[in-house]
Amino acid sequence: VLEEMKMPFSRALIGNFFQDQPRLGNQFLEDSILQSYLRRHLPPVVLKEASQDLGRFGQRIVDELDTLGRECELSPPHLEHYDAWGRRVDRIITCPAWKKMKEVSAEEGLVAAAYERKFSSWSRLIQIVKLYLYTPSSGYFSCPLAMTDGAAKVIESLGRPDALQDAFRNLTSRDPKRFWTSGQWMTERKGGSDVAYGTETVARAQADGTYKLYGYKWFTSATDSDMTLTLGRVEDAQGQIIPGTKGLSLFYLEVRNAKGQLNGIEVQRLKDKLGTKQVPTAELLLDGVKALRISPEGRGVASISNMLTITRIHNTVAAASAMRRVINLAREYASKRFVFGSLIKDHPLHMQTMARMEVQARGAFFLLMETARLLGLEETNMATEQDQHLLRLLTPIAKLYTGKQAVAVISEGLECFGGQGYMEDTGLPAILRDAQVLTIWEGTTNILSLDVLRSVMKSQGQVLSAFFASAQEKLEASSTIPTLSKSTSRLLQALENLKDFTQKAGMRGNGFMELAARDFAYSLAKIYIGCLFVDHAAWAGATESDVYCAERWSEQDLCPVHTAESSGCYNTDAVSMDRQLVYENSPL
Ligand code: UCC
Ligand code: FAD
């Protein structure tokens, strides 16, 4: 018996080594690039006050919110169609942690801060930084917050009409009892990208000036929200509607009445999703929903585009912050896990892998901050024309590029934990699942690439001129710094290649730019991020790592659109070859 007791593995004895789990530290204090960005850009008084709040909030995330976020993942919402007595109730049941997140969002002013404008043009950036800290621990409550922020932005851009004053106050309230969240119902069964073709919802005018909506919304996230913005086609007196984008108008509606009953809505089912399982996403039948038209007739898409700008920036927050989170956990783990005679962090190949992830995450962070900075300027009437053009361009670029980065970096991040990265109860797989949606909702990569073209065409090229001017300005200081000369000259060359491409593109036929759209958007992203790296590294307070990052970033193909064009990827025969390749041996 004594012999058996000495054995390390026997019956109840399962061995005595247990790997320490990676610790989540204060994500504000431990984020060197965030700290240095704020130190560089914020006026000292603003920096002091904002840092106190962000440091406190960073600790609240560790002490309280991260556990709540995990709880949201473990207790996903469900739908009760009927009550015990057979009445149709369509109740979406969410867990207490999800409800608590709504209170926290109000208390912390996660939407409000952007509209109070306490720090003038820096208010928006500071709000975005707070969201950047919150999002990975939010149990995806960041999703309703994105739409809430977007709805507030639309209402503000409409001049806060009387009928929407209360809604605006609620969306931007810090009072948990008053705070409202909003949905964004755009997608119908026929199309989420092609909204103009896909929207079948009709709006029937009522005698009191309101409308009743009839339709089927195919994806509605955070359907437990208080209100929503949605699109529909107004019927004329003969019951006729106008097809296409010119027939779409924007509507405001409250999801439930004062008694908590649904406003002419039936929740058909909750979606069975790969990720974002914390968020109730439903299919809804609109069967005479009482709504207000809040855009002029036929201006629905243009009016909701203000919401798209905000939600796409929130998407960038989610992408950049998820990369940061997985890297911070992986670097913690690397300092605890011992293999082949040393800690993983002492294996140079592992550090190289992590450094590459770090460069990607920093690039995404800079692009996010630049977009937030420009938005802040625009919202306080301090943006120059160049700033406004850049904001229009960088919003889809940041969304499409960082979404793709996030999936790749987080996938690599899971591998950094070995098999543990694949284990559900570590919470790590959920980060990857949740990241996959970032490339799909709020416009897929291709749709946003086409939006980049839309912004260029609509401004008759001014958006592109703003891009070149701003990129050039950012490279000015670095050209005289020896440690940055290689990175700077690579970026200048990439800018030349891009200019060359755009000049040639102007002479090519229809369809050429459409085919080049994705590579074009990637080129803009890669070059601009490179300029932001170099610009930061040229600052007097920059570190050796900042210079190293600029160098690492700039050694990739910065202008893939030029490379692909040179090898004939956008020629007309490429179109038929692409199709032939994809459908080889298929009966279609
Ligand atoms: O997915 C969704 C919610 C998910 C949950 C929330 C997550 C938030 C992130 C959270 C992170 C934690 S809601 C569904 C999102 N759906 C989309 O993003 C739709 C994707 N499709 C597009 O973006 C298309 O390009 C459309 C729908 C915009 C195309 O529509 P049209 O009607 O064919 O487009 P037009 O005719 O080109 O544009 C109509 C007008 C024009 O203005 P005018 O008439 O003045 O010339 C355009 O310039 O709308 C204007 N416009 C824009 N303006 C179109 N897009 C924009 C834009 N992005 N910015 C400014
Ligand atoms: P499609 O438009 O059918 O696209 C299919 C493919 O075709 C895509 O790869 C796309 O890139 C490509 N494609 C389409 N057009 C072109 C083109 N012209 N050129 C090149 N490629 C093209 N919507 C809401 O309105 N509200 C919500 O709250 C909401 N929540 C969502 C939550 C989740 C979890 C998900 C997954 C989606 C949600 N959506 C929501 C819907 C989402 O916005 C759409 O799924 C998305 O916009 C894509 O539309 P679709 O599904 O119709 O795809």
Coordinates of C-alpha atoms in Angstrom, one line a residue, residues 89-481:
V89 CA -44.9 36.0 -26.2
D90 CA -41.6 35.8 -28.2
R91 CA -39.5 36.6 -25.2
I92 CA -35.8 36.8 -25.7
I93 CA -34.2 35.6 -22.5
T94 CA -30.7 37.0 -21.8
C95 CA -28.5 36.2 -18.8
P96 CA -28.0 38.5 -15.8
A97 CA -24.4 39.2 -16.9
W98 CA -25.7 40.5 -20.3
K99 CA -28.1 42.8 -18.5
K100 CA -25.4 44.0 -16.2
M101 CA -23.3 44.9 -19.2
K102 CA -26.0 47.3 -20.2
E103 CA -25.8 49.0 -16.8
V104 CA -22.0 49.1 -17.0
S105 CA -22.1 50.6 -20.4
A106 CA -24.3 53.4 -19.2
E107 CA -22.3 54.0 -16.0
E108 CA -19.1 54.1 -17.9
G109 CA -20.5 56.4 -20.6
L110 CA -19.4 54.1 -23.3
V111 CA -21.7 55.8 -25.8
A112 CA -22.4 59.0 -23.9
A113 CA -18.7 60.1 -23.8
A114 CA -18.7 60.6 -27.6
Y115 CA -21.6 63.0 -27.5
E116 CA -20.9 64.9 -24.3
R117 CA -17.6 66.1 -26.0
K118 CA -16.0 66.9 -22.7
F119 CA -12.6 66.7 -24.3
S120 CA -13.5 68.6 -27.5
S121 CA -12.1 66.8 -30.6
W122 CA -10.4 64.2 -28.4
S123 CA -13.6 63.0 -26.9
R124 CA -14.3 60.5 -29.7
L125 CA -10.8 59.1 -29.5
I126 CA -10.9 58.6 -25.8
Q127 CA -14.3 56.9 -26.1
I128 CA -12.8 54.6 -28.7
V129 CA -9.9 53.8 -26.4
K130 CA -12.3 52.9 -23.7
L131 CA -14.2 50.6 -26.0
Y132 CA -10.9 49.1 -27.1
L133 CA -10.2 48.1 -23.5
Y134 CA -13.8 47.0 -22.9
T135 CA -14.6 45.0 -26.1
P136 CA -12.7 41.8 -25.6
S137 CA -14.2 41.4 -22.1
S138 CA -17.7 42.7 -23.0
G139 CA -19.3 39.4 -23.8
Y140 CA -20.0 41.1 -27.1
F141 CA -22.2 43.7 -25.6
S142 CA -19.9 45.9 -27.7
C143 CA -22.2 44.8 -30.6
P144 CA -25.3 46.6 -29.3
L145 CA -23.1 49.5 -28.3
A146 CA -21.9 49.9 -31.8
M147 CA -25.4 50.2 -33.2
T148 CA -26.5 52.4 -30.3
D149 CA -23.6 54.8 -31.1
G150 CA -24.6 54.6 -34.8
A151 CA -28.2 55.4 -34.1
A152 CA -27.2 58.4 -32.0
K153 CA -25.0 59.6 -34.8
V154 CA -27.8 59.3 -37.3
I155 CA -30.2 61.3 -35.0
E156 CA -27.5 63.9 -34.4
S157 CA -26.9 64.2 -38.2
L158 CA -30.6 64.7 -38.8
G159 CA -30.4 67.7 -36.4
R160 CA -32.0 65.9 -33.5
P161 CA -35.6 66.3 -34.6
D162 CA -38.2 66.8 -31.8
A163 CA -39.7 63.4 -32.3
L164 CA -36.3 61.8 -31.6
Q165 CA -35.2 63.9 -28.7
D166 CA -36.1 61.3 -26.1
A167 CA -34.5 58.5 -28.1
F168 CA -31.3 60.5 -28.4
R169 CA -31.3 61.3 -24.7
N170 CA -31.7 57.7 -23.8
L171 CA -29.1 56.4 -26.3
T172 CA -26.6 58.8 -24.8
S173 CA -27.6 58.5 -21.2
R174 CA -25.3 57.6 -18.3
D175 CA -28.2 56.5 -16.2
P176 CA -28.6 52.7 -16.3
K177 CA -32.4 53.1 -15.8
R178 CA -32.7 55.3 -18.8
F179 CA -30.1 54.0 -21.1
W180 CA -31.3 52.5 -24.4
T181 CA -29.6 50.3 -27.0
S182 CA -30.5 50.3 -30.7
G183 CA -30.6 47.7 -33.4
Q184 CA -29.8 48.2 -37.1
W185 CA -32.1 46.2 -39.3
M186 CA -30.9 46.3 -42.9
T187 CA -30.5 42.8 -44.1
E188 CA -33.4 40.9 -45.7
R189 CA -33.5 37.4 -47.3
K190 CA -32.7 38.6 -50.8
G191 CA -29.6 40.5 -49.9
G192 CA -27.5 42.0 -47.2
S193 CA -24.9 43.5 -49.4
D194 CA -27.3 44.6 -52.2
V195 CA -29.7 46.3 -49.8
A196 CA -31.3 48.3 -52.7
Y197 CA -32.4 45.1 -54.4
G198 CA -32.9 43.0 -51.2
T199 CA -35.3 45.2 -49.3
E200 CA -38.9 44.0 -49.6
T201 CA -40.3 45.7 -46.5
V202 CA -43.1 48.0 -47.4
A203 CA -44.2 51.1 -45.3
R204 CA -47.9 52.0 -45.3
A205 CA -48.7 55.6 -44.4
Q206 CA -51.1 56.1 -41.5
A207 CA -53.6 58.9 -41.0
D208 CA -51.5 60.3 -38.0
G209 CA -48.4 60.6 -40.2
T210 CA -46.7 57.5 -38.9
Y211 CA -46.2 54.3 -40.9
K212 CA -46.8 50.6 -40.5
L213 CA -44.1 48.3 -41.7
Y214 CA -44.6 44.9 -43.3
G215 CA -41.6 42.7 -44.1
Y216 CA -39.1 40.1 -43.0
K217 CA -35.7 41.0 -41.5
W218 CA -33.3 38.2 -41.9
F219 CA -30.6 39.2 -39.5
T220 CA -31.2 41.5 -36.5
S221 CA -28.5 41.5 -33.9
A222 CA -29.1 42.4 -30.2
T223 CA -32.8 42.0 -30.8
D224 CA -33.4 42.7 -27.1
S225 CA -32.6 46.4 -28.0
D226 CA -35.1 49.1 -27.1
M227 CA -35.3 50.7 -30.5
T228 CA -34.0 50.3 -34.0
L229 CA -33.4 52.0 -37.3
T230 CA -34.5 50.1 -40.4
L231 CA -35.2 50.5 -44.1
G232 CA -38.5 50.2 -46.0
R233 CA -40.3 51.3 -49.2
V234 CA -43.2 53.7 -48.9
E235 CA -46.3 52.6 -50.8
D236 CA -48.1 55.3 -52.6
A237 CA -51.9 55.7 -52.6
Q238 CA -52.2 53.0 -55.3
G239 CA -50.1 50.6 -53.3
Q240 CA -47.1 51.0 -55.6
I241 CA -43.5 51.1 -54.5
I242 CA -40.3 52.4 -56.1
P243 CA -37.7 49.6 -56.6
G244 CA -34.0 50.1 -56.1
T245 CA -32.2 52.5 -53.8
K246 CA -34.5 55.5 -54.7
G247 CA -37.4 53.7 -53.1
L248 CA -35.8 53.2 -49.7
S249 CA -36.5 55.4 -46.7
L250 CA -35.2 55.2 -43.2
F251 CA -37.5 54.4 -40.3
Y252 CA -37.3 54.7 -36.5
L253 CA -39.2 52.3 -34.3
E254 CA -39.4 51.2 -30.7
V255 CA -39.3 47.5 -30.3
R256 CA -41.7 47.2 -27.4
N257 CA -44.5 49.4 -25.9
A258 CA -44.6 50.6 -22.3
K259 CA -46.1 47.3 -21.2
G260 CA -43.2 45.4 -22.8
Q261 CA -45.3 44.0 -25.6
L262 CA -43.7 43.7 -29.1
N263 CA -44.6 46.4 -31.6
G264 CA -46.2 44.3 -34.3
I265 CA -43.1 42.1 -34.4
E266 CA -42.9 38.3 -34.3
V267 CA -39.5 36.8 -33.5
Q268 CA -39.4 33.8 -35.8
R269 CA -36.2 32.3 -34.5
L270 CA -32.8 33.0 -33.1
K271 CA -29.9 32.4 -35.4
D272 CA -27.6 29.4 -34.8
K273 CA -24.2 31.1 -35.3
L274 CA -20.6 30.1 -35.4
G275 CA -19.7 32.8 -32.9
T276 CA -21.1 35.9 -31.2
K277 CA -23.3 33.4 -29.4
Q278 CA -23.6 35.9 -26.5
V279 CA -25.7 38.2 -28.8
P280 CA -29.3 37.4 -29.6
T281 CA -29.6 37.6 -33.4
A282 CA -33.0 37.0 -34.7
E283 CA -35.2 36.7 -37.8
L284 CA -38.2 39.0 -37.5
L285 CA -41.5 39.2 -39.1
L286 CA -42.7 42.8 -39.2
D287 CA -46.4 42.6 -39.3
G288 CA -47.7 46.2 -39.0
V289 CA -44.9 47.7 -36.9
K290 CA -45.6 51.3 -35.9
A291 CA -42.7 53.4 -37.2
L292 CA -41.6 57.0 -38.0
R293 CA -40.1 57.9 -41.2
I294 CA -37.0 59.9 -40.4
S295 CA -35.3 60.5 -43.8
P296 CA -36.8 62.1 -46.8
E297 CA -38.5 59.5 -49.0
G298 CA -35.9 57.7 -51.1
R299 CA -32.9 58.8 -49.0
G300 CA -32.8 55.7 -46.8
V301 CA -29.4 54.4 -47.7
A302 CA -27.7 57.8 -47.7
S303 CA -29.2 58.5 -44.3
I304 CA -28.2 55.2 -42.7
S305 CA -24.7 55.6 -44.0
N306 CA -23.9 57.7 -40.9
M307 CA -24.7 54.7 -38.8
L308 CA -22.5 52.5 -41.1
T309 CA -19.6 54.8 -40.5
I310 CA -19.8 54.4 -36.8
T311 CA -20.5 50.7 -36.7
R312 CA -17.6 50.1 -39.1
I313 CA -15.3 52.0 -36.8
H314 CA -16.6 49.9 -33.9
N315 CA -15.8 46.8 -36.0
T316 CA -12.3 48.1 -36.3
V317 CA -12.2 48.5 -32.5
A318 CA -13.3 44.9 -32.1
A319 CA -10.6 43.6 -34.6
A320 CA -7.7 45.6 -33.1
S321 CA -8.6 44.9 -29.5
A322 CA -9.1 41.2 -30.1
M323 CA -5.7 41.0 -31.6
R324 CA -4.3 42.9 -28.6
R325 CA -6.0 40.6 -26.1
V326 CA -4.8 37.3 -27.7
I327 CA -1.3 38.6 -27.9
N328 CA -1.2 39.9 -24.3
L329 CA -2.5 36.5 -23.1
A330 CA -0.1 34.6 -25.3
R331 CA 2.9 36.6 -24.0
E332 CA 1.8 35.9 -20.4
Y333 CA 1.6 32.2 -21.3
A334 CA 5.0 32.2 -23.0
S335 CA 6.5 33.4 -19.7
K336 CA 5.0 30.5 -17.8
R337 CA 5.2 27.5 -20.1
F338 CA 8.4 25.5 -20.0
V339 CA 9.4 23.3 -23.0
F340 CA 12.7 21.9 -24.4
G341 CA 14.6 23.2 -21.4
S342 CA 13.4 26.8 -21.3
L343 CA 10.3 29.0 -21.2
I344 CA 8.6 29.4 -24.5
K345 CA 9.5 33.0 -24.5
D346 CA 13.2 32.1 -24.6
H347 CA 12.7 30.2 -27.9
P348 CA 13.6 32.8 -30.5
L349 CA 11.3 31.2 -33.2
H350 CA 8.4 31.6 -30.9
M351 CA 9.3 35.2 -30.2
Q352 CA 9.6 35.9 -33.9
T353 CA 6.1 34.5 -34.4
M354 CA 4.8 36.7 -31.6
A355 CA 6.7 39.8 -32.8
R356 CA 5.0 39.4 -36.3
M357 CA 1.6 39.3 -34.6
E358 CA 2.6 42.3 -32.6
V359 CA 3.5 44.3 -35.7
Q360 CA 0.1 43.5 -37.2
A361 CA -1.8 44.4 -34.0
R362 CA 0.1 47.7 -33.8
G363 CA -0.6 48.5 -37.4
A364 CA -4.4 47.9 -36.8
F365 CA -4.2 50.1 -33.7
F366 CA -2.6 53.0 -35.5
L367 CA -5.2 52.9 -38.3
L368 CA -8.0 52.8 -35.7
M369 CA -6.6 55.7 -33.8
E370 CA -6.1 57.8 -36.9
T371 CA -9.7 57.1 -38.0
A372 CA -11.0 58.0 -34.5
R373 CA -8.9 61.2 -34.4
L374 CA -10.4 62.3 -37.7
L375 CA -13.9 61.4 -36.6
G376 CA -13.3 63.5 -33.5
L377 CA -12.2 66.5 -35.6
E378 CA -15.2 66.1 -37.9
E379 CA -17.7 66.0 -35.0
T380 CA -16.3 69.2 -33.5
N381 CA -16.2 71.0 -36.8
M382 CA -12.4 71.1 -36.7
A383 CA -11.8 68.8 -39.7
T384 CA -10.2 70.3 -42.8
E385 CA -11.5 69.2 -46.2
Q386 CA -8.5 66.8 -46.4
D387 CA -9.5 65.3 -43.0
Q388 CA -13.0 64.8 -44.1
H389 CA -12.0 63.0 -47.3
L390 CA -9.6 60.9 -45.4
L391 CA -12.2 59.9 -42.8
R392 CA -14.5 58.8 -45.6
L393 CA -11.7 56.7 -47.2
L394 CA -10.1 55.2 -44.0
T395 CA -13.4 54.0 -42.5
P396 CA -14.1 51.2 -45.0
I397 CA -10.3 50.5 -45.4
A398 CA -9.8 50.1 -41.6
K399 CA -12.9 47.9 -41.3
L400 CA -12.0 45.6 -44.2
Y401 CA -8.3 45.3 -43.5
T402 CA -8.3 44.9 -39.7
G403 CA -11.1 42.3 -39.9
K404 CA -8.9 40.1 -42.1
Q405 CA -5.9 40.8 -39.9
A406 CA -7.8 39.8 -36.8
V407 CA -8.8 36.3 -38.1
A408 CA -5.2 35.6 -39.1
V409 CA -3.6 37.0 -35.9
I410 CA -6.0 35.4 -33.6
S411 CA -5.7 32.0 -35.3
E412 CA -1.9 32.3 -34.8
G413 CA -2.6 33.4 -31.3
L414 CA -4.5 30.2 -30.5
E415 CA -1.6 28.2 -31.7
C416 CA 0.7 30.0 -29.3
F417 CA -1.1 28.1 -26.5
G418 CA -0.6 24.8 -28.2
G419 CA -3.5 22.4 -27.6
Q420 CA -4.9 24.6 -24.9
G421 CA -5.7 27.2 -27.5
Y422 CA -8.2 24.8 -29.0
M423 CA -10.0 24.0 -25.6
E424 CA -13.3 25.7 -25.1
D425 CA -13.0 26.1 -21.4
T426 CA -10.0 28.3 -21.8
G427 CA -12.2 30.9 -23.5
L428 CA -9.7 31.2 -26.3
P429 CA -11.6 29.5 -29.2
A430 CA -14.4 32.0 -28.7
I431 CA -12.1 34.8 -29.6
L432 CA -11.4 33.2 -33.0
R433 CA -15.1 32.4 -33.6
D434 CA -16.1 35.9 -32.7
A435 CA -13.5 37.4 -35.0
Q436 CA -14.7 35.6 -38.1
V437 CA -17.9 37.8 -38.2
L438 CA -15.8 41.0 -38.4
T439 CA -15.2 40.3 -42.1
I440 CA -18.9 39.7 -42.8
W441 CA -21.3 42.0 -41.0
E442 CA -21.3 45.7 -41.6
G443 CA -20.2 44.9 -45.2
T444 CA -18.0 42.1 -46.5
T445 CA -14.5 42.7 -47.6
N446 CA -15.5 42.9 -51.3
I447 CA -18.4 45.2 -50.6
L448 CA -16.2 47.5 -48.6
S449 CA -13.5 47.4 -51.3
L450 CA -16.3 48.6 -53.6
D451 CA -17.2 51.3 -51.1
V452 CA -13.6 52.5 -51.2
L453 CA -14.1 53.0 -55.0
R454 CA -17.5 54.7 -54.3
S455 CA -15.7 57.2 -52.1
V456 CA -13.1 57.9 -54.7
M457 CA -15.6 58.2 -57.6
K458 CA -18.1 60.3 -55.6
S459 CA -15.5 62.8 -54.6
Q460 CA -14.1 62.9 -58.2
G461 CA -10.7 61.8 -56.9
Q462 CA -10.4 64.3 -54.1
V463 CA -10.4 61.5 -51.6
L464 CA -7.4 60.0 -53.3
S465 CA -5.6 63.3 -53.4
A466 CA -6.2 63.7 -49.7
F467 CA -4.7 60.2 -49.2
F468 CA -1.6 61.0 -51.2
A469 CA -1.1 64.4 -49.5
S470 CA -1.6 63.0 -46.0
A471 CA 0.7 60.0 -46.7
Q472 CA 3.4 62.3 -48.0
E473 CA 3.1 64.6 -45.0
K474 CA 3.5 61.7 -42.6
L475 CA 6.8 60.7 -44.3
E476 CA 8.3 64.2 -44.2
A477 CA 9.9 64.0 -40.8
S478 CA 11.2 60.5 -41.1
S479 CA 13.1 61.1 -44.4
T480 CA 16.0 62.8 -42.5
I481 CA 16.2 60.2 -39.7

